[in-house]
Structures are given as C-alpha cells and as structure tokens.
Amino acid sequence: MRIAVAGATGNIGSRTVAFLEGDGHEVVRVSRSLGVDLVTGEGLDQALTGVDAVVDAISAPPVGREETVELFGTTTANLLAAEQRAGVRHHVLLSIVGVHRVPGNAHYAGKREQERLVEAGPVPWTIVPATQFHDFAEMVASWTEQDGVATLAPLLVQPIAPSDIAAVLAEVAAGEPQGRYADVAGPDPQDLVDMARRTHQARGREVKLVPTWHGIFDASMAGDVMLPGERVRIAPTTFEQWLAEQAQKY
C-alpha cells in the first residue's frame, strides 16, 4: 500500500514510518520540514496523490485552549479535504485515552476537535486512543524544571512504549477502517511522579520533584480518568523494560 504519515518526523510518526516500511509499504512523509504544511495546505494535494491510507500522528506544543483547538481543527480539516480529493480510503487518527473525561485540559480539547472532524468527515476512519508514552513523565517535568526543581501532578497512568503504539498504528493503517478502536495501553499502571524520578535516575540526573495539582494538570485528572476502559489492547513493553533501554544509552 501507499500510506502517508502526517507528523512523520515526530516521536510516534517516525516510528510508524519505520514499521510501515519494514512491512513493505510505500510511505509518504508529511511534515512541514519536508515541504508539506498542514496549516496552509501547501504541498498536501501532491503528497497524497495515489495514497491509500493516512496516519495522523501530529503533535502540538503546550499552548492555550483556543490555539490548540484551532491548530488541530485546521490541520485535520485540511488533511481530510485533501484526502477526499485524492480518493484516500482510510484515515487513522492517533488520539488519547480519556479525552472525553477531562473537559478542562487544552490539549485534550484539541484532540476532541480532531475526533469530531474525523467522525463527521468524508473519509472512512479509525480512531486509536492511546495512553501516555513512557517518556511522558520526563517531558512534563521538563516543562516546569528550574534550578533542579520541577513540579508535576501525581497522575495515575498506564503508559505505553512509543514503539508499541507506532506498531499498532502501522497495523491499523494497513487494514480496513474500524471506527473507534480499543484503548491501547501498556501493561501496568504507574504514578507520574515516580515515573519521572526513575527516568531521571536512569539518565543519571538529579531533579527534585514536587507533586502538585496546582499546575498544568489539575485534580480533574486524578483517579482513574486517564486509565484505559474495559475494551483495551495491552501492548507488551513494560515501563521497566523501557527504563533499562534508557539506562543503557547513558
């Protein structure tokens, strides 16, 4: 198949490209750095010529609610319109477990807008909700770290290895549209603060972590709202296995 990956140079997109190519598919990389701009639509029609399926794995920086909804809404609308013109038969969206249970989070609002447009759009679709990635805790801590101190919320998550969710996206893209896919999660629940602490240790860093609900994530994300539901696909790689891989790099 000829499959396009939006966000092809990103954390998940680049891995999805590798899995698709490993399975023998022809991959079209869609990224601003490669001359295709999803915000303006520049280069999109040419990129999707002859494409059978599209995987949308784009990400967004941590900005305000309106900016995030506008970004995800614009890119998704442009992508779907170009797919319709090109005769694309399958749109695969990477989403997040629990986006409909956390109304106040700006990023989740953007993902809900993506889902809304995809569900109402002209292209047959599959939405793949995933839990947070194994490197999520370290990334969140980096947003607030100053002088060796970082604040972050003690979220309960069930993280998944980036390579595992990329493999699922590649598998889904090569198949038929399925509507809303099962939640995809890693094997074990984890506490975000403990994840950040252990990741820093694996990388040989010392950062003082201060748990708080008064920050980027508030108490509306406490409890089990970020955990997968009953319909779930469990990926194989544990957080401990991923940590061991990180430790070997340092």
Short mmCIF file of N, CA, C and O in Angstrom, two decimals, residues 120-189:
data_model
loop_
_atom_site.label_atom_id
_atom_site.label_comp_id
_atom_site.label_asym_id
_atom_site.label_seq_id
_atom_site.Cartn_x
_atom_site.Cartn_y
_atom_site.Cartn_z
N ALA A 120 -17.14 13.05 11.63
CA ALA A 120 -18.13 13.68 10.75
C ALA A 120 -17.63 13.85 9.33
O ALA A 120 -18.37 14.31 8.46
N GLY A 121 -16.39 13.48 9.09
CA GLY A 121 -15.75 13.76 7.80
C GLY A 121 -16.10 12.78 6.70
O GLY A 121 -16.81 11.79 6.91
N PRO A 122 -15.56 13.03 5.49
CA PRO A 122 -15.91 12.26 4.30
C PRO A 122 -15.09 10.99 4.08
O PRO A 122 -15.36 10.24 3.15
N VAL A 123 -14.10 10.76 4.94
CA VAL A 123 -13.18 9.64 4.71
C VAL A 123 -13.41 8.56 5.78
O VAL A 123 -13.47 8.86 6.97
N PRO A 124 -13.55 7.31 5.38
CA PRO A 124 -13.68 6.22 6.37
C PRO A 124 -12.51 6.26 7.35
O PRO A 124 -11.37 6.52 6.96
N TRP A 125 -12.79 5.96 8.62
CA TRP A 125 -11.79 6.26 9.64
C TRP A 125 -11.65 5.20 10.71
O TRP A 125 -12.53 4.38 10.93
N THR A 126 -10.48 5.29 11.39
CA THR A 126 -10.24 4.57 12.64
C THR A 126 -9.58 5.54 13.59
O THR A 126 -8.59 6.19 13.24
N ILE A 127 -10.13 5.67 14.79
CA ILE A 127 -9.52 6.48 15.84
C ILE A 127 -8.89 5.53 16.86
O ILE A 127 -9.56 4.64 17.39
N VAL A 128 -7.59 5.71 17.11
CA VAL A 128 -6.84 4.84 18.03
C VAL A 128 -6.49 5.63 19.29
O VAL A 128 -5.57 6.46 19.28
N PRO A 129 -7.22 5.42 20.40
CA PRO A 129 -6.90 6.13 21.64
C PRO A 129 -5.77 5.40 22.39
O PRO A 129 -5.88 4.22 22.69
N ALA A 130 -4.70 6.14 22.68
CA ALA A 130 -3.56 5.55 23.39
C ALA A 130 -3.36 6.25 24.72
O ALA A 130 -3.74 7.41 24.91
N THR A 131 -2.78 5.53 25.67
CA THR A 131 -2.39 6.15 26.93
C THR A 131 -1.10 6.94 26.72
O THR A 131 -0.55 7.00 25.62
N GLN A 132 -0.61 7.57 27.79
CA GLN A 132 0.61 8.37 27.70
C GLN A 132 1.81 7.47 27.38
O GLN A 132 1.82 6.28 27.69
N PHE A 133 2.82 8.06 26.78
CA PHE A 133 4.01 7.30 26.41
C PHE A 133 4.97 7.18 27.60
O PHE A 133 4.90 7.97 28.54
N HIS A 134 5.86 6.24 27.52
CA HIS A 134 6.81 6.03 28.62
C HIS A 134 7.67 7.26 28.90
O HIS A 134 8.12 7.45 30.05
N ASP A 135 7.91 8.10 27.91
CA ASP A 135 8.74 9.29 28.12
C ASP A 135 7.93 10.51 28.53
O ASP A 135 8.46 11.61 28.65
N PHE A 136 6.63 10.33 28.79
CA PHE A 136 5.74 11.45 29.09
C PHE A 136 6.13 12.13 30.40
O PHE A 136 6.14 13.37 30.49
N ALA A 137 6.44 11.36 31.43
CA ALA A 137 6.73 11.95 32.74
C ALA A 137 7.94 12.86 32.68
O ALA A 137 7.93 13.98 33.23
N GLU A 138 8.98 12.42 32.03
CA GLU A 138 10.19 13.23 31.89
C GLU A 138 9.89 14.52 31.13
O GLU A 138 10.38 15.60 31.48
N MET A 139 9.08 14.42 30.08
CA MET A 139 8.74 15.59 29.27
C MET A 139 7.96 16.61 30.10
O MET A 139 8.26 17.81 30.08
N VAL A 140 6.97 16.13 30.87
CA VAL A 140 6.16 17.04 31.69
C VAL A 140 7.02 17.73 32.74
O VAL A 140 6.89 18.94 32.98
N ALA A 141 7.92 16.99 33.36
CA ALA A 141 8.81 17.58 34.36
C ALA A 141 9.69 18.66 33.74
O ALA A 141 9.97 19.69 34.37
N SER A 142 10.08 18.47 32.50
CA SER A 142 10.96 19.44 31.84
C SER A 142 10.27 20.77 31.59
O SER A 142 10.93 21.81 31.49
N TRP A 143 8.92 20.75 31.52
CA TRP A 143 8.18 21.98 31.27
C TRP A 143 8.30 22.96 32.43
O TRP A 143 8.20 24.17 32.24
N THR A 144 8.48 22.45 33.64
CA THR A 144 8.50 23.32 34.82
C THR A 144 9.85 23.36 35.52
O THR A 144 10.02 24.11 36.48
N GLU A 145 10.81 22.57 35.06
CA GLU A 145 12.08 22.46 35.78
C GLU A 145 12.86 23.78 35.77
O GLU A 145 13.10 24.36 34.72
N GLN A 146 13.24 24.21 36.96
CA GLN A 146 14.08 25.38 37.14
C GLN A 146 15.02 25.14 38.30
O GLN A 146 14.58 24.76 39.40
N ASP A 147 16.30 25.33 38.05
CA ASP A 147 17.32 25.17 39.10
C ASP A 147 17.22 23.81 39.78
O ASP A 147 17.34 23.69 41.00
N GLY A 148 16.98 22.77 39.00
CA GLY A 148 16.96 21.42 39.53
C GLY A 148 15.70 21.03 40.26
O GLY A 148 15.67 19.99 40.94
N VAL A 149 14.62 21.85 40.15
CA VAL A 149 13.34 21.55 40.80
C VAL A 149 12.23 21.59 39.76
O VAL A 149 12.19 22.48 38.92
N ALA A 150 11.34 20.59 39.81
CA ALA A 150 10.22 20.54 38.87
C ALA A 150 8.94 20.17 39.61
O ALA A 150 8.96 19.36 40.54
N THR A 151 7.84 20.77 39.20
CA THR A 151 6.54 20.41 39.75
C THR A 151 5.76 19.61 38.72
O THR A 151 5.84 19.88 37.52
N LEU A 152 5.02 18.62 39.19
CA LEU A 152 4.15 17.86 38.29
C LEU A 152 3.09 17.14 39.10
O LEU A 152 3.26 16.87 40.28
N ALA A 153 1.99 16.85 38.42
CA ALA A 153 0.85 16.23 39.10
C ALA A 153 1.07 14.73 39.27
O ALA A 153 1.65 14.07 38.39
N PRO A 154 0.58 14.16 40.38
CA PRO A 154 0.71 12.72 40.61
C PRO A 154 -0.35 11.93 39.85
O PRO A 154 -1.18 11.23 40.43
N LEU A 155 -0.32 12.02 38.53
CA LEU A 155 -1.30 11.34 37.69
C LEU A 155 -1.14 9.83 37.76
O LEU A 155 -0.01 9.31 37.83
N LEU A 156 -2.27 9.13 37.71
CA LEU A 156 -2.24 7.68 37.58
C LEU A 156 -2.43 7.36 36.10
O LEU A 156 -3.46 7.69 35.50
N VAL A 157 -1.40 6.77 35.50
CA VAL A 157 -1.43 6.48 34.06
C VAL A 157 -1.03 5.03 33.83
O VAL A 157 -0.53 4.35 34.73
N GLN A 158 -1.24 4.55 32.63
CA GLN A 158 -0.83 3.19 32.26
C GLN A 158 -0.03 3.29 30.96
O GLN A 158 -0.52 3.00 29.88
N PRO A 159 1.22 3.73 31.07
CA PRO A 159 1.99 4.20 29.91
C PRO A 159 2.36 3.09 28.93
O PRO A 159 2.48 1.93 29.29
N ILE A 160 2.55 3.54 27.70
CA ILE A 160 2.87 2.64 26.60
C ILE A 160 4.18 3.06 25.94
O ILE A 160 4.48 4.26 25.87
N ALA A 161 4.94 2.10 25.47
CA ALA A 161 6.18 2.42 24.77
C ALA A 161 5.87 3.06 23.42
O ALA A 161 4.97 2.60 22.71
N PRO A 162 6.57 4.12 23.04
CA PRO A 162 6.34 4.75 21.75
C PRO A 162 6.39 3.77 20.58
O PRO A 162 5.58 3.86 19.65
N SER A 163 7.31 2.83 20.63
CA SER A 163 7.40 1.85 19.53
C SER A 163 6.18 0.94 19.47
O SER A 163 5.74 0.53 18.40
N ASP A 164 5.60 0.64 20.64
CA ASP A 164 4.42 -0.23 20.66
C ASP A 164 3.21 0.43 20.02
O ASP A 164 2.48 -0.20 19.24
N ILE A 165 2.97 1.72 20.32
CA ILE A 165 1.80 2.37 19.71
C ILE A 165 2.05 2.61 18.23
O ILE A 165 1.12 2.53 17.41
N ALA A 166 3.29 2.86 17.84
CA ALA A 166 3.60 3.02 16.42
C ALA A 166 3.32 1.73 15.65
O ALA A 166 2.80 1.76 14.53
N ALA A 167 3.63 0.59 16.26
CA ALA A 167 3.37 -0.70 15.61
C ALA A 167 1.87 -0.91 15.43
O ALA A 167 1.42 -1.43 14.39
N VAL A 168 1.07 -0.50 16.41
CA VAL A 168 -0.38 -0.62 16.30
C VAL A 168 -0.91 0.27 15.19
O VAL A 168 -1.75 -0.14 14.37
N LEU A 169 -0.42 1.51 15.11
CA LEU A 169 -0.86 2.42 14.06
C LEU A 169 -0.54 1.87 12.68
O LEU A 169 -1.36 1.96 11.75
N ALA A 170 0.65 1.30 12.51
CA ALA A 170 1.03 0.73 11.23
C ALA A 170 0.12 -0.45 10.87
O ALA A 170 -0.31 -0.59 9.72
N GLU A 171 -0.18 -1.27 11.85
CA GLU A 171 -1.07 -2.41 11.63
C GLU A 171 -2.47 -1.96 11.23
O GLU A 171 -3.06 -2.48 10.28
N VAL A 172 -3.00 -0.97 11.95
CA VAL A 172 -4.35 -0.48 11.68
C VAL A 172 -4.41 0.18 10.30
O VAL A 172 -5.39 -0.01 9.55
N ALA A 173 -3.41 0.95 9.94
CA ALA A 173 -3.41 1.66 8.67
C ALA A 173 -3.43 0.71 7.48
O ALA A 173 -3.97 1.04 6.42
N ALA A 174 -2.85 -0.45 7.65
CA ALA A 174 -2.80 -1.43 6.56
C ALA A 174 -4.09 -2.23 6.44
O ALA A 174 -4.26 -2.99 5.48
N GLY A 175 -5.01 -2.04 7.38
CA GLY A 175 -6.27 -2.78 7.36
C GLY A 175 -7.45 -1.91 6.97
O GLY A 175 -7.29 -0.79 6.48
N GLU A 176 -8.64 -2.43 7.23
CA GLU A 176 -9.86 -1.72 6.90
C GLU A 176 -10.25 -0.76 8.03
O GLU A 176 -9.90 -0.98 9.18
N PRO A 177 -10.99 0.32 7.72
CA PRO A 177 -11.46 1.24 8.75
C PRO A 177 -12.30 0.51 9.80
O PRO A 177 -13.11 -0.35 9.47
N GLN A 178 -12.10 0.85 11.07
CA GLN A 178 -12.77 0.14 12.17
C GLN A 178 -13.58 1.06 13.08
O GLN A 178 -14.09 0.61 14.10
N GLY A 179 -13.68 2.36 12.75
CA GLY A 179 -14.35 3.27 13.66
C GLY A 179 -13.49 3.51 14.89
O GLY A 179 -12.28 3.67 14.78
N ARG A 180 -14.10 3.51 16.07
CA ARG A 180 -13.33 3.74 17.29
C ARG A 180 -12.68 2.44 17.75
O ARG A 180 -13.34 1.47 18.07
N TYR A 181 -11.37 2.44 17.76
CA TYR A 181 -10.57 1.27 18.13
C TYR A 181 -10.54 1.13 19.66
O TYR A 181 -10.88 2.06 20.39
N ALA A 182 -10.14 -0.02 20.12
CA ALA A 182 -9.97 -0.22 21.56
C ALA A 182 -8.91 0.72 22.12
O ALA A 182 -8.00 1.15 21.40
N ASP A 183 -9.01 1.05 23.41
CA ASP A 183 -7.94 1.78 24.07
C ASP A 183 -6.66 0.94 23.98
O ASP A 183 -6.70 -0.28 24.14
N VAL A 184 -5.54 1.60 23.74
CA VAL A 184 -4.26 0.91 23.65
C VAL A 184 -3.38 1.41 24.79
O VAL A 184 -3.15 2.62 24.92
N ALA A 185 -2.89 0.49 25.62
CA ALA A 185 -2.16 0.87 26.83
C ALA A 185 -1.01 -0.09 27.08
O ALA A 185 -0.95 -1.18 26.53
N GLY A 186 -0.10 0.35 27.96
CA GLY A 186 0.97 -0.53 28.39
C GLY A 186 0.47 -1.51 29.44
O GLY A 186 -0.69 -1.48 29.83
N PRO A 187 1.36 -2.38 29.93
CA PRO A 187 0.93 -3.46 30.82
C PRO A 187 0.52 -3.04 32.23
O PRO A 187 -0.33 -3.68 32.83
N ASP A 188 1.12 -1.93 32.77
CA ASP A 188 0.95 -1.66 34.20
C ASP A 188 0.65 -0.19 34.49
O ASP A 188 1.25 0.69 33.89
N PRO A 189 -0.23 0.07 35.47
CA PRO A 189 -0.44 1.45 35.93
C PRO A 189 0.82 1.98 36.63
O PRO A 189 1.54 1.22 37.29
#
